[in-house]
XYZ file of C-alpha atoms in Angstrom:
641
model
C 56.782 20.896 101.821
C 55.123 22.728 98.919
C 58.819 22.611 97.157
C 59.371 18.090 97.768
C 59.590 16.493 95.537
C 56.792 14.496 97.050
C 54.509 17.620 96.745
C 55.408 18.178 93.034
C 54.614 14.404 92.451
C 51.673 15.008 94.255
C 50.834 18.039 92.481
C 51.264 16.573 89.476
C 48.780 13.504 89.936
C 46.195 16.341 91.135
C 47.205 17.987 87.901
C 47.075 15.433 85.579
C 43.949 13.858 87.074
C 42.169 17.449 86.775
C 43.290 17.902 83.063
C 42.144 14.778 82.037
C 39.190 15.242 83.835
C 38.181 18.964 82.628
C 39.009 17.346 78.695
C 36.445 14.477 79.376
C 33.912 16.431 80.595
C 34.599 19.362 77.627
C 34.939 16.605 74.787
C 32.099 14.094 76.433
C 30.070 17.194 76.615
C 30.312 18.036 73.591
C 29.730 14.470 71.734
C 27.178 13.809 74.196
C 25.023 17.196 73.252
C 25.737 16.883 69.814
C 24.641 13.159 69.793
C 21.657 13.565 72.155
C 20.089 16.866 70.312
C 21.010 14.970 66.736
C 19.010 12.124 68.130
C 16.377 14.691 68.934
C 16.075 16.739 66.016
C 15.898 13.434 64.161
C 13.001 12.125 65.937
C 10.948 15.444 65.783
C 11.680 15.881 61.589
C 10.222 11.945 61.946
C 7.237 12.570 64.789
C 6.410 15.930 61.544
C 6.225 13.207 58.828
C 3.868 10.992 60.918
C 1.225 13.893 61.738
C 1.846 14.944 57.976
C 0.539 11.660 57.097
C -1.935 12.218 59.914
C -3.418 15.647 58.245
C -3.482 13.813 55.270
C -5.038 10.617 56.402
C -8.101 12.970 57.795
C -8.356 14.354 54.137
C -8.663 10.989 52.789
C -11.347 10.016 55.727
C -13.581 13.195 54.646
C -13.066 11.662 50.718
C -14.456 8.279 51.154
C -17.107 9.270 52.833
C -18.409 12.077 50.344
C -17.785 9.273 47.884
C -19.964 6.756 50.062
C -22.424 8.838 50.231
C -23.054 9.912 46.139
C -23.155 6.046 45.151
C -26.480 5.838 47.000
C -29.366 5.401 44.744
C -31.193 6.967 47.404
C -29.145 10.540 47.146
C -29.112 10.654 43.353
C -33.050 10.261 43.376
C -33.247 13.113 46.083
C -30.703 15.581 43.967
C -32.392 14.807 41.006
C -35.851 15.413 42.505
C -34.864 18.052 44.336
C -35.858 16.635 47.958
C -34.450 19.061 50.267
C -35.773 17.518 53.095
C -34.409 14.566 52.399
C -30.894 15.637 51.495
C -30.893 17.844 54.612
C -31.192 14.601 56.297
C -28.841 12.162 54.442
C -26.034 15.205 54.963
C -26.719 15.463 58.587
C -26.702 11.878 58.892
C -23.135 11.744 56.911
C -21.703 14.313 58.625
C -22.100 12.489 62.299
C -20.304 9.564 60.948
C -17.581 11.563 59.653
C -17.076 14.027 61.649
C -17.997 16.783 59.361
C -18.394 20.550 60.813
C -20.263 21.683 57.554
C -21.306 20.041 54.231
C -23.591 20.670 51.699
C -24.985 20.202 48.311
C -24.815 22.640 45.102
C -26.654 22.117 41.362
C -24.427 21.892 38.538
C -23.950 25.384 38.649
C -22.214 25.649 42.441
C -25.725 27.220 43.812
C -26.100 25.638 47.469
C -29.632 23.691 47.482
C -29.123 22.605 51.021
C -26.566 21.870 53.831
C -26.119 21.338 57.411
C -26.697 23.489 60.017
C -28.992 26.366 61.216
C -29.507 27.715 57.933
C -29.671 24.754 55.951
C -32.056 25.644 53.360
C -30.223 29.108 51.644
C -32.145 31.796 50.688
C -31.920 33.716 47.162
C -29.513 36.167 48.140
C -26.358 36.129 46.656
C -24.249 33.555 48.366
C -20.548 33.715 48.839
C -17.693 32.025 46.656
C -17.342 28.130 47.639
C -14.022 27.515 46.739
C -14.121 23.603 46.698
C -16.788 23.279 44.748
C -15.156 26.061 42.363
C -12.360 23.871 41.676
C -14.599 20.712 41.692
C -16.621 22.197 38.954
C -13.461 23.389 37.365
C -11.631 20.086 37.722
C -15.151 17.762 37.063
C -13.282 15.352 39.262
C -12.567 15.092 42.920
C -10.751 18.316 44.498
C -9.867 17.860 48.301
C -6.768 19.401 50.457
C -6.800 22.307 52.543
C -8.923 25.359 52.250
C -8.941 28.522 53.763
C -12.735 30.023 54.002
C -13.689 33.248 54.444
C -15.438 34.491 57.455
C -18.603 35.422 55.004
C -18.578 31.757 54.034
C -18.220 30.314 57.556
C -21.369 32.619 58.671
C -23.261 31.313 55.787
C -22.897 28.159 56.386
C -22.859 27.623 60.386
C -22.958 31.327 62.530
C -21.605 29.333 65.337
C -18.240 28.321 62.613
C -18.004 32.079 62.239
C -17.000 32.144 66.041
C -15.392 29.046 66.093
C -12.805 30.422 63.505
C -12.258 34.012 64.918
C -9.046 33.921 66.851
C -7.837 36.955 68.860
C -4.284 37.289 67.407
C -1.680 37.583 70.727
C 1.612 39.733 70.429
C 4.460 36.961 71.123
C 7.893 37.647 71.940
C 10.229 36.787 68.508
C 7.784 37.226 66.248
C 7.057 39.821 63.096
C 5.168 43.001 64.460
C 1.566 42.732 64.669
C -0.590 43.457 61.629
C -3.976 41.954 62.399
C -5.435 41.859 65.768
C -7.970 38.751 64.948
C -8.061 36.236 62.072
C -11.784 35.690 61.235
C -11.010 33.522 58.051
C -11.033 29.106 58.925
C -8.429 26.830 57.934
C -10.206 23.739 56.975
C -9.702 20.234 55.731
C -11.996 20.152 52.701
C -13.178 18.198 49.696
C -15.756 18.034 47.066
C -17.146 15.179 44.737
C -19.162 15.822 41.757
C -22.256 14.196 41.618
C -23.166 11.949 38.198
C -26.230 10.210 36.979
C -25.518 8.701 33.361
C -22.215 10.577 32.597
C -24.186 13.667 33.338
C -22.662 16.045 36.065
C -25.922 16.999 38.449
C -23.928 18.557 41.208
C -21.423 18.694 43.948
C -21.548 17.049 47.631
C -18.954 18.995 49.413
C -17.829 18.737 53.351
C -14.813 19.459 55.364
C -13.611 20.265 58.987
C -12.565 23.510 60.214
C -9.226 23.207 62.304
C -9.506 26.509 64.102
C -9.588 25.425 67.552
C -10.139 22.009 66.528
C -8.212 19.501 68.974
C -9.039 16.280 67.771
C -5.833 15.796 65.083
C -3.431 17.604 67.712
C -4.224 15.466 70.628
C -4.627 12.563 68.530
C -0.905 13.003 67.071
C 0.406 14.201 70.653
C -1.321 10.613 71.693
C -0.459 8.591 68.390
C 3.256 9.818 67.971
C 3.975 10.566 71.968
C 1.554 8.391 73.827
C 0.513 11.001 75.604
C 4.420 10.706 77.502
C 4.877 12.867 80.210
C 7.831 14.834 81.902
C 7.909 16.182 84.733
C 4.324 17.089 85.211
C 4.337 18.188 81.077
C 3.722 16.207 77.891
C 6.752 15.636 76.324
C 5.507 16.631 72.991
C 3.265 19.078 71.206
C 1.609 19.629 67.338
C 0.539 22.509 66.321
C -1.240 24.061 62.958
C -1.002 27.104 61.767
C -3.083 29.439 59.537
C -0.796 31.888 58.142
C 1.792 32.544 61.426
C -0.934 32.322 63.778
C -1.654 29.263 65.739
C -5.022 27.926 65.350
C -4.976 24.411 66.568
C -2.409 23.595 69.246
C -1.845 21.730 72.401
C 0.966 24.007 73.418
C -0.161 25.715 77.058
C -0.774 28.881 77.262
C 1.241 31.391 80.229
C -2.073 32.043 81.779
C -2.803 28.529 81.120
C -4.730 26.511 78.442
C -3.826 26.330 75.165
C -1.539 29.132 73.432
C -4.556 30.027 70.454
C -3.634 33.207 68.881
C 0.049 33.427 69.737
C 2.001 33.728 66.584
C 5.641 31.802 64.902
C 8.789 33.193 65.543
C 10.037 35.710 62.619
C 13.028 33.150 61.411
C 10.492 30.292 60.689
C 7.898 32.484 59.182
C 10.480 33.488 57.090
C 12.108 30.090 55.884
C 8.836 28.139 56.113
C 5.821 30.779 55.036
C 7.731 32.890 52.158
C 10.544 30.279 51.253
C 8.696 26.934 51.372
C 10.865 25.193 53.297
C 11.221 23.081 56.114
C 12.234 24.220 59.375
C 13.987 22.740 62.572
C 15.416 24.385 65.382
C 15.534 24.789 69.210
C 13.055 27.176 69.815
C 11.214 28.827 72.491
C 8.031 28.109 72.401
C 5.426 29.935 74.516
C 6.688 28.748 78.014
C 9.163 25.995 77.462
C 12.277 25.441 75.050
C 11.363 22.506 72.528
C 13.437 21.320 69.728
C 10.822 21.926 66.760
C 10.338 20.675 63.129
C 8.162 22.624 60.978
C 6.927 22.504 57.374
C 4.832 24.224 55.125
C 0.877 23.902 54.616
C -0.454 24.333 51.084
C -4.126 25.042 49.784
C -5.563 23.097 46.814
C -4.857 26.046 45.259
C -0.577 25.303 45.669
C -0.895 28.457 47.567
C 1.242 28.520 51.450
C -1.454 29.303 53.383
C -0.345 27.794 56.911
C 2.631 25.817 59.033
C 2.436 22.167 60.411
C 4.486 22.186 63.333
C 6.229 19.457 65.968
C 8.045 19.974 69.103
C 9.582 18.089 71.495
C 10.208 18.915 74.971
C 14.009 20.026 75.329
C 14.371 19.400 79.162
C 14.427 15.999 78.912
C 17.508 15.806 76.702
C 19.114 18.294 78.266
C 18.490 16.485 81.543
C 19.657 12.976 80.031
C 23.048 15.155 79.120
C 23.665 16.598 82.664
C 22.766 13.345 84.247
C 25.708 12.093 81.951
C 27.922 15.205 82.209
C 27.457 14.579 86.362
C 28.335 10.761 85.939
C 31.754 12.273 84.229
C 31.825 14.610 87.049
C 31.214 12.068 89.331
C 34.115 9.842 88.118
C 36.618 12.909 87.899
C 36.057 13.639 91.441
C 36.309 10.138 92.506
C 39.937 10.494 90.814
C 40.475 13.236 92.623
C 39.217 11.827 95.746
C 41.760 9.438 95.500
C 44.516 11.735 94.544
C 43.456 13.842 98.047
C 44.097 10.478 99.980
C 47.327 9.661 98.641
C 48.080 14.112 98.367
C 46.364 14.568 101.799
C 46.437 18.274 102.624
C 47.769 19.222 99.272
C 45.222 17.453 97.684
C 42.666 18.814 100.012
C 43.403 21.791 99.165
C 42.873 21.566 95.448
C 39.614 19.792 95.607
C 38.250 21.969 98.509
C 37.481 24.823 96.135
C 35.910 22.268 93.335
C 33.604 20.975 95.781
C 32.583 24.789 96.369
C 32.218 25.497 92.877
C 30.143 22.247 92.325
C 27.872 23.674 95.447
C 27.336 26.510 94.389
C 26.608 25.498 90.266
C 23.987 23.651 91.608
C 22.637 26.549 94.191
C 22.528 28.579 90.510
C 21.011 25.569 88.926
C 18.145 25.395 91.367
C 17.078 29.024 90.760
C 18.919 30.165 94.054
C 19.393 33.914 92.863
C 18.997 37.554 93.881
C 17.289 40.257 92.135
C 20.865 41.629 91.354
C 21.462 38.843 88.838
C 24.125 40.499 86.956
C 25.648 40.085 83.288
C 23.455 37.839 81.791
C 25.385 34.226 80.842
C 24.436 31.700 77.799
C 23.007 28.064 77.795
C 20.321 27.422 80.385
C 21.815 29.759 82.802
C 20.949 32.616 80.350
C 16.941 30.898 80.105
C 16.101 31.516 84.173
C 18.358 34.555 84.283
C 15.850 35.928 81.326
C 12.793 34.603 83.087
C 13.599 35.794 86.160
C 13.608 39.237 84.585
C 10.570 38.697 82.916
C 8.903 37.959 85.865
C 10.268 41.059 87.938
C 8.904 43.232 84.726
C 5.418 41.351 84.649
C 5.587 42.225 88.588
C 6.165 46.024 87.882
C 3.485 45.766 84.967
C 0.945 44.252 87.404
C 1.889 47.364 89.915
C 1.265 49.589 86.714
C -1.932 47.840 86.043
C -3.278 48.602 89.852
C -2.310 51.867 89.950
C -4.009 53.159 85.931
C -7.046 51.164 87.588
C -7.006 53.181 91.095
C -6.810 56.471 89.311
C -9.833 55.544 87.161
C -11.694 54.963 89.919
C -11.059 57.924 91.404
C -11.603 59.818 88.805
C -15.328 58.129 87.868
C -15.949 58.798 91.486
C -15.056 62.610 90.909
C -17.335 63.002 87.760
C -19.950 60.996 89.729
C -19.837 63.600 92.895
C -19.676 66.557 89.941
C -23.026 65.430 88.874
C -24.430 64.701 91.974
C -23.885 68.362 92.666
C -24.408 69.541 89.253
C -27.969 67.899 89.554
C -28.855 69.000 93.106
C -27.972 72.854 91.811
C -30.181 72.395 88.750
C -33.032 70.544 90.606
C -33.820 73.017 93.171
C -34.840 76.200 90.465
C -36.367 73.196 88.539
C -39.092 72.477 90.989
C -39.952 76.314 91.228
C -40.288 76.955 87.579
C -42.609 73.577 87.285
C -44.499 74.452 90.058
C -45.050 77.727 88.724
C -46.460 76.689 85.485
C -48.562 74.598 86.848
C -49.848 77.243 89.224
C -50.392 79.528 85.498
C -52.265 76.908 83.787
C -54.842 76.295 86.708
C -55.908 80.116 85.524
C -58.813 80.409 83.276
C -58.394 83.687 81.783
C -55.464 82.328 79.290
C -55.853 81.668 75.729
C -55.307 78.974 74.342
C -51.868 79.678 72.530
C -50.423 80.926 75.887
C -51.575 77.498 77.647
C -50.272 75.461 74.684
C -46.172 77.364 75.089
C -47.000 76.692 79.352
C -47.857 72.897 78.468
C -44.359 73.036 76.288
C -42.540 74.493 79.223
C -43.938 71.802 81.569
C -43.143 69.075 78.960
C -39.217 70.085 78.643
C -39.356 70.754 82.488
C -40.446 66.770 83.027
C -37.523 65.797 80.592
C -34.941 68.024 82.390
C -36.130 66.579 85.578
C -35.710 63.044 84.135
C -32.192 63.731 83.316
C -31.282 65.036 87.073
C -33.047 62.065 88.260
C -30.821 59.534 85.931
C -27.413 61.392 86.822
C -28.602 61.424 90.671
C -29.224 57.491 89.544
C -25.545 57.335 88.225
C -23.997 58.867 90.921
C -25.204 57.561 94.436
C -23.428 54.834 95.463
C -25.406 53.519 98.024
C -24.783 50.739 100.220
C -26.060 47.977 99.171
C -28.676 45.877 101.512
C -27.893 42.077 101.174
C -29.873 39.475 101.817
C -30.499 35.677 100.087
C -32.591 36.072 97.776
C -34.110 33.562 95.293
C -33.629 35.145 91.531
C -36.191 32.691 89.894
C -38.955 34.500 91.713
C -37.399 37.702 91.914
C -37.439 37.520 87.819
C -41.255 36.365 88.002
C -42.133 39.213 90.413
C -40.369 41.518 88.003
C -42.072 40.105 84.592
C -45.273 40.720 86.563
C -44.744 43.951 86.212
C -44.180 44.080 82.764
C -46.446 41.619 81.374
C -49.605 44.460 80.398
C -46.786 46.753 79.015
C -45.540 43.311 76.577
C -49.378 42.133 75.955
C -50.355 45.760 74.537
C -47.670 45.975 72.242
C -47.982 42.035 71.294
C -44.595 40.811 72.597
C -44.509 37.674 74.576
C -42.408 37.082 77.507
C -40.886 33.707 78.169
C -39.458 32.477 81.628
C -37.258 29.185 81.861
C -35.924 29.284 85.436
C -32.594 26.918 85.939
C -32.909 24.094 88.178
C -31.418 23.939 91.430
C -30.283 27.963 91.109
C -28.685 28.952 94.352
C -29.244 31.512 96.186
C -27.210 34.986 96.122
C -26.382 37.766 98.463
C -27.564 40.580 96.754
C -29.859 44.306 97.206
C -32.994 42.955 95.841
C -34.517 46.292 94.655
C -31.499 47.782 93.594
C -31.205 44.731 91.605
C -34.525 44.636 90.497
C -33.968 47.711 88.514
C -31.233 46.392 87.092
C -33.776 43.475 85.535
C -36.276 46.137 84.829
C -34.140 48.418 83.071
C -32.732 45.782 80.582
C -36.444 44.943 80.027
C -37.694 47.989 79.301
C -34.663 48.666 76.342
C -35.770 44.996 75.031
C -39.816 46.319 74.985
C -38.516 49.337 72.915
C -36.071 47.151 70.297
C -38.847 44.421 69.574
C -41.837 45.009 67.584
C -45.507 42.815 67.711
C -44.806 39.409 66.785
C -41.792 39.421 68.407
C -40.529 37.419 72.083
C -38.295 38.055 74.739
C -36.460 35.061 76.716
C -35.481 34.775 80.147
C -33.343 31.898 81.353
C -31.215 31.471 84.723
C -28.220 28.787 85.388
C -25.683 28.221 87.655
C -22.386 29.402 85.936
C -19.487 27.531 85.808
C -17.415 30.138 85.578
C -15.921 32.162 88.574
C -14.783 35.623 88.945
C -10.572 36.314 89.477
C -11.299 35.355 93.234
C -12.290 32.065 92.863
C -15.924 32.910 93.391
C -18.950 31.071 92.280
C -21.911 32.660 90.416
C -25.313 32.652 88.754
C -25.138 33.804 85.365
C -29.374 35.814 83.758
C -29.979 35.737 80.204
C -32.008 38.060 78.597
C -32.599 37.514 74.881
C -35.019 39.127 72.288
C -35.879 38.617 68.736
C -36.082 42.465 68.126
C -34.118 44.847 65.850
C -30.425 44.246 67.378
C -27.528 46.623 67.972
C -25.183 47.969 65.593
C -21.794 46.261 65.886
C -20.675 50.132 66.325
C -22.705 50.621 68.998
C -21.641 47.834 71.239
C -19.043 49.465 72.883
C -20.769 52.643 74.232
C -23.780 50.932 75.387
C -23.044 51.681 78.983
C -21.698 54.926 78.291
C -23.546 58.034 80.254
C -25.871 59.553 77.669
C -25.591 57.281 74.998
C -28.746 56.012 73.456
C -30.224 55.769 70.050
C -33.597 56.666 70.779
C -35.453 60.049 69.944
C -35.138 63.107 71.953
C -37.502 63.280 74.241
C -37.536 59.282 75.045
C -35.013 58.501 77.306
C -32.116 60.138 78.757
C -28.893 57.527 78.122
C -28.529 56.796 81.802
C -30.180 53.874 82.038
C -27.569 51.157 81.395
C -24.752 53.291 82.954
C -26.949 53.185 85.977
C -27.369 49.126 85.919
C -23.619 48.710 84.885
C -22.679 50.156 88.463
C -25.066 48.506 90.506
C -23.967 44.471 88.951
C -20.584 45.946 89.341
C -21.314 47.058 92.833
C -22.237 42.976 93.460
C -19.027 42.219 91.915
C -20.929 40.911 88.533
C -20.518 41.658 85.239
C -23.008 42.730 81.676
C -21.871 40.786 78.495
C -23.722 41.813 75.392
C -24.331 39.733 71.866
C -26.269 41.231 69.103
C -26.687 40.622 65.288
C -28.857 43.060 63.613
C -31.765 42.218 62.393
C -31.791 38.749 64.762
C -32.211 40.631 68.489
C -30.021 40.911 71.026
C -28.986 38.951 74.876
C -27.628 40.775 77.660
C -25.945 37.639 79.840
C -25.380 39.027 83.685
C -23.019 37.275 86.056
C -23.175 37.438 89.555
C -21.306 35.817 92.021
C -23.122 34.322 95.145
C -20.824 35.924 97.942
C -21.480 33.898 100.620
C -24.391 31.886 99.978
C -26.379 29.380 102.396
C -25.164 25.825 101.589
């Protein structure tokens, strides 16, 4: 049969009807991905010229109003009479309507008389360079464009721009080696107009945005350019600016989810865009999904590169409109072949049996059907889950990594903490005899006075010594805790009774405001109360008459890794602040900055363990010479609804 005539015939059909099939598929394939991803790549390098003229149109918005706002007869009278108050108000007012994050007014020399903001009268110290109204002076004409500020600048102007712009730089796969773990200077979106009155230059009104973490002109191209489409559960597109290689503004999500701040270009487009100038546009991984990008760069008002402008559109959905198309061409090859198997019967069966198996099991391997054995690793997308399936198995044997450094550092805290538990039982016991002994000596009469002053000192270093046994018995016991609802508003106004005489005599005042509607939380209320007490007493001993310490309680709306609820106590002061070197060894055992002889160093180790008994956790802000807040979080663990 296999030798007929009839079954070469046959054969031959199958033959001919597979060749022709396998070159439509390779040559449709290949015309359709060139002409869908061309498509593509042209609309992205479009979508980057429309949020070009975007970033540009924002410029133009901050312009007109500065502009607006020095033609006022009203503001040239203020600058020229020096009205503060006055321009305070006309720049706050101006900077609503526009949309402003800082502005401010200088004299004809760039000095700052006033701006917006916390500190919006300046003080005489030296203030730092203003590079837009350098080059407005400079110029004596308009100067606007982007700016990069320093962090110094930011500060001065706005603290809370200062954190805005600090961005915790995140190692990303394909990019340069890290250099710098945070970027602390702000890209912004600046411009200054010099202010006239009779030909005569009086000043500068500058103003501008500051883009890190901004998400107004992302979203608003992603909505403008994309309309906010969709695939699949993802927007189909994404903008992004840069400062330097680090993303600062972006609507591209994060792994762990929001938005990928901090994670950096890949090395090829830092090169061509960042050191050559040019524009960039590739298929590109970017954070958790493949997008066809378009980047180009960003340049100061100085002509310096000092950032990227970057568009991306999601690649799935082309790829998916060229397998839908590739399958149609399937579809009509095995409908040929279909045919062919009638008029081939077995024969024909035969030959299509094993494509139907291969088509099975191509779309078993397209579904993410695999085993951890996934061997030699493939190109196309077949290569992208084969690669992400390894990444997750290594983030899986990371995690296991994670668990087990963190297991061993618990045991071994719990083996120093049993070490001084016993270290301070030995040293306690001969402790009590020599104090009781000296006090037994100094009831005698028959001692001069020189003898009972070295006793007194022996008794004096004996109560210190016993204070430190106390504090490491302190950090050592881990005792159970004793739950129970308990209402922290009054436990906090029990606990300021306590120290109010202690704040009166040394002419600090104590302010309460209790949140509304604070639930209640399962916690040891003593245990807990010496937690309050102890972050009290270190606020008494940093403040000095005159100055206040603030209490305030809220219902977080954060929760912990398990999805738990929580309170979150703020306890802020006005005093001397801590050093930004000291921050991290704050809760260390023994640390402390005061004199010998006035505390021990154990008493924020010791309230450390018992919030982190209740599952909470200590978060500390300072600035020195402003005071400091100690925020505690504590999760309710089974409260009363």
């Amino acid at each position: 049969m296999f030798y007929s005539f009839r079954a070469k015939i046959i054969a031959s059909f199958l033959g001919v009807t597979f060749l022709v099939g396998i070159v439509s598929l390779l040559v449709g394939g290949h015309l359709l991905t060139k002409s869908v991803l061309g498509e593509a790549r042209n609309r992205v390098a479009q979508d980057l010229n429309a949020a070009r003229e975007m970033y540009e149109s924002r410029i133009r918005t901050i312009e007109v109003s500065l502009n607006i706002t020095t033609l006022g007869y009203g503001f040239i009278t203020a600058l020229r009479e020096k009205d503060t108050a006055d321009l305070v108000f006309r720049l706050g007012r101006m900077a609503k309507h526009a949309g402003l994050d800082f502005a401010g007014i200088t004299d004809e020399k760039g000095q700052t008389l006033c701006r917006v903001g916390t500190h919006s009268i300046p003080g005489k110290k030296a203030q730092p360079p203003n590079p837009i109204v350098t080059q407005t002076l400079e110029k004596k004409r308009l100067a606007s464009g982007t700016v990069v500020l320093s962090e110094e600048f930011l500060r001065s102007e706005n603290p809370q721009l200062a954190e805005r712009a600090r961005v915790d730089v995140i190692a990303t796969p394909g990019a340069t080696p890290v250099t710098e773990k945070v970027v602390t200077s702000g890209l912004t979106l600046s411009a200054g107009v010099p202010v006239l009155e009779e030909g005569q230059l009086v000043g500068v009104l500058y103003g501008g945005i500051l883009l890190n973490r901004d998400e107004k002109i992302v979203d608003t191209v992603r909505g403008t350019v994309f309309r906010n489409e969709e695939y699949k559960g993802r927007s189909i597109g994404r903008a992004t600016i840069f400062l330097k290689d680090v993303r600062v503004a972006t609507n591209v999500p994060a792994q762990e989810g929001g938005r990928a701040i901090g994670t950096r270009v890949a090395e090829d487009v830092r090169e061509h865009v960042l050191e050559k100038g040019e524009r960039w546009t590739k298929q590109a991984m970017v954070v958790t999904d493949w997008y066809i990008t378009a980047y180009e760069p960003i340049q100061d008002i100085f002509n310096k590169t000092v950032g990227i402008l970057g568009m991306g559109v999601l690649e799935e959905k082309y790829v998916d409109l060229r397998w839908r198309t590739l399958v149609s061409f399937v579809l009509i090859t095995l409908a040929g072949m279909a045919l062919a198997t009638v008029l081939g019967c077995f024969l024909a069966g035969k030959i299509i049996h094993p494509v139907h198996r291969l088509i099975q099991a191509s779309q078993q391997v397209t579904e993410g059907s695999l085993t951890p054995d996934i061997g030699p690793v493939s190109s196309g997308e077949m290569a992208v889950l084969q690669n992400t399936f390894k990444e997750m198995v290594a983030a899986m044997g990371r995690r296991r990594a994670e668990s087990q450094d963190r297991l061993v550092l618990s045991e071994r805290q719990a083996s120093v903490g049993r070490l001084a538990a016993g270290v301070a039982h030995e040293i306690n016991n001969p402790l009590t005899g020599v104090l009781t002994y000296t006090h037994m000596l100094l009831r005698r009469k028959d001692l001069n006075e020189e003898i009972r002053a070295d006793l007194q000192t022996i008794v004096e270093a004996t109560e210190r010594v016993r204070k430190i046994v106390k504090g490491l018995l302190d950090f050592s016991r881990q005792t159970k805790l004793d739950r129970e609802q308990v209402d922290v508003n009054r436990l906090i106004s029990s606990t300021i009774a306590l120290m109010e005489n202690q704040a009166l005599v040394k002419g600090i005042s104590m302010v309460f405001k209790p949140g509304e509607g604070l639930h209640l939380v399962n916690m040891d209320r003593n245990q807990f109360q010496s937690v309050l007490l102890n972050v009290l007493i270190n606020a008494l001993d940093a403040t000095n008459p005159g100055d206040s310490i603030t209490l305030s309680t809220a219902n977080s709306p954060v929760k912990n890794d398990v999805d738990q609820e929580g309170i979150e106590i703020s306890i802020a002061d006005t005093g001397c602040g801590i050093p930004p070197e000291h921050l991290n060894k704050l809760f260390d055992p023994f640390f402390t900055t005061k004199e010998v002889g006035h505390g021990t160093g154990l008493g924020l180790s010791v309230t450390l363990g018992i919030v982190q008994r209740h599952g909470g956790t200590i978060r500390v802000a300072s600035e020195v010479g402003k005071g400091a807040t100690f925020t505690i979080w504590v999760p309710l663990e089974g409260r009363v609804k």
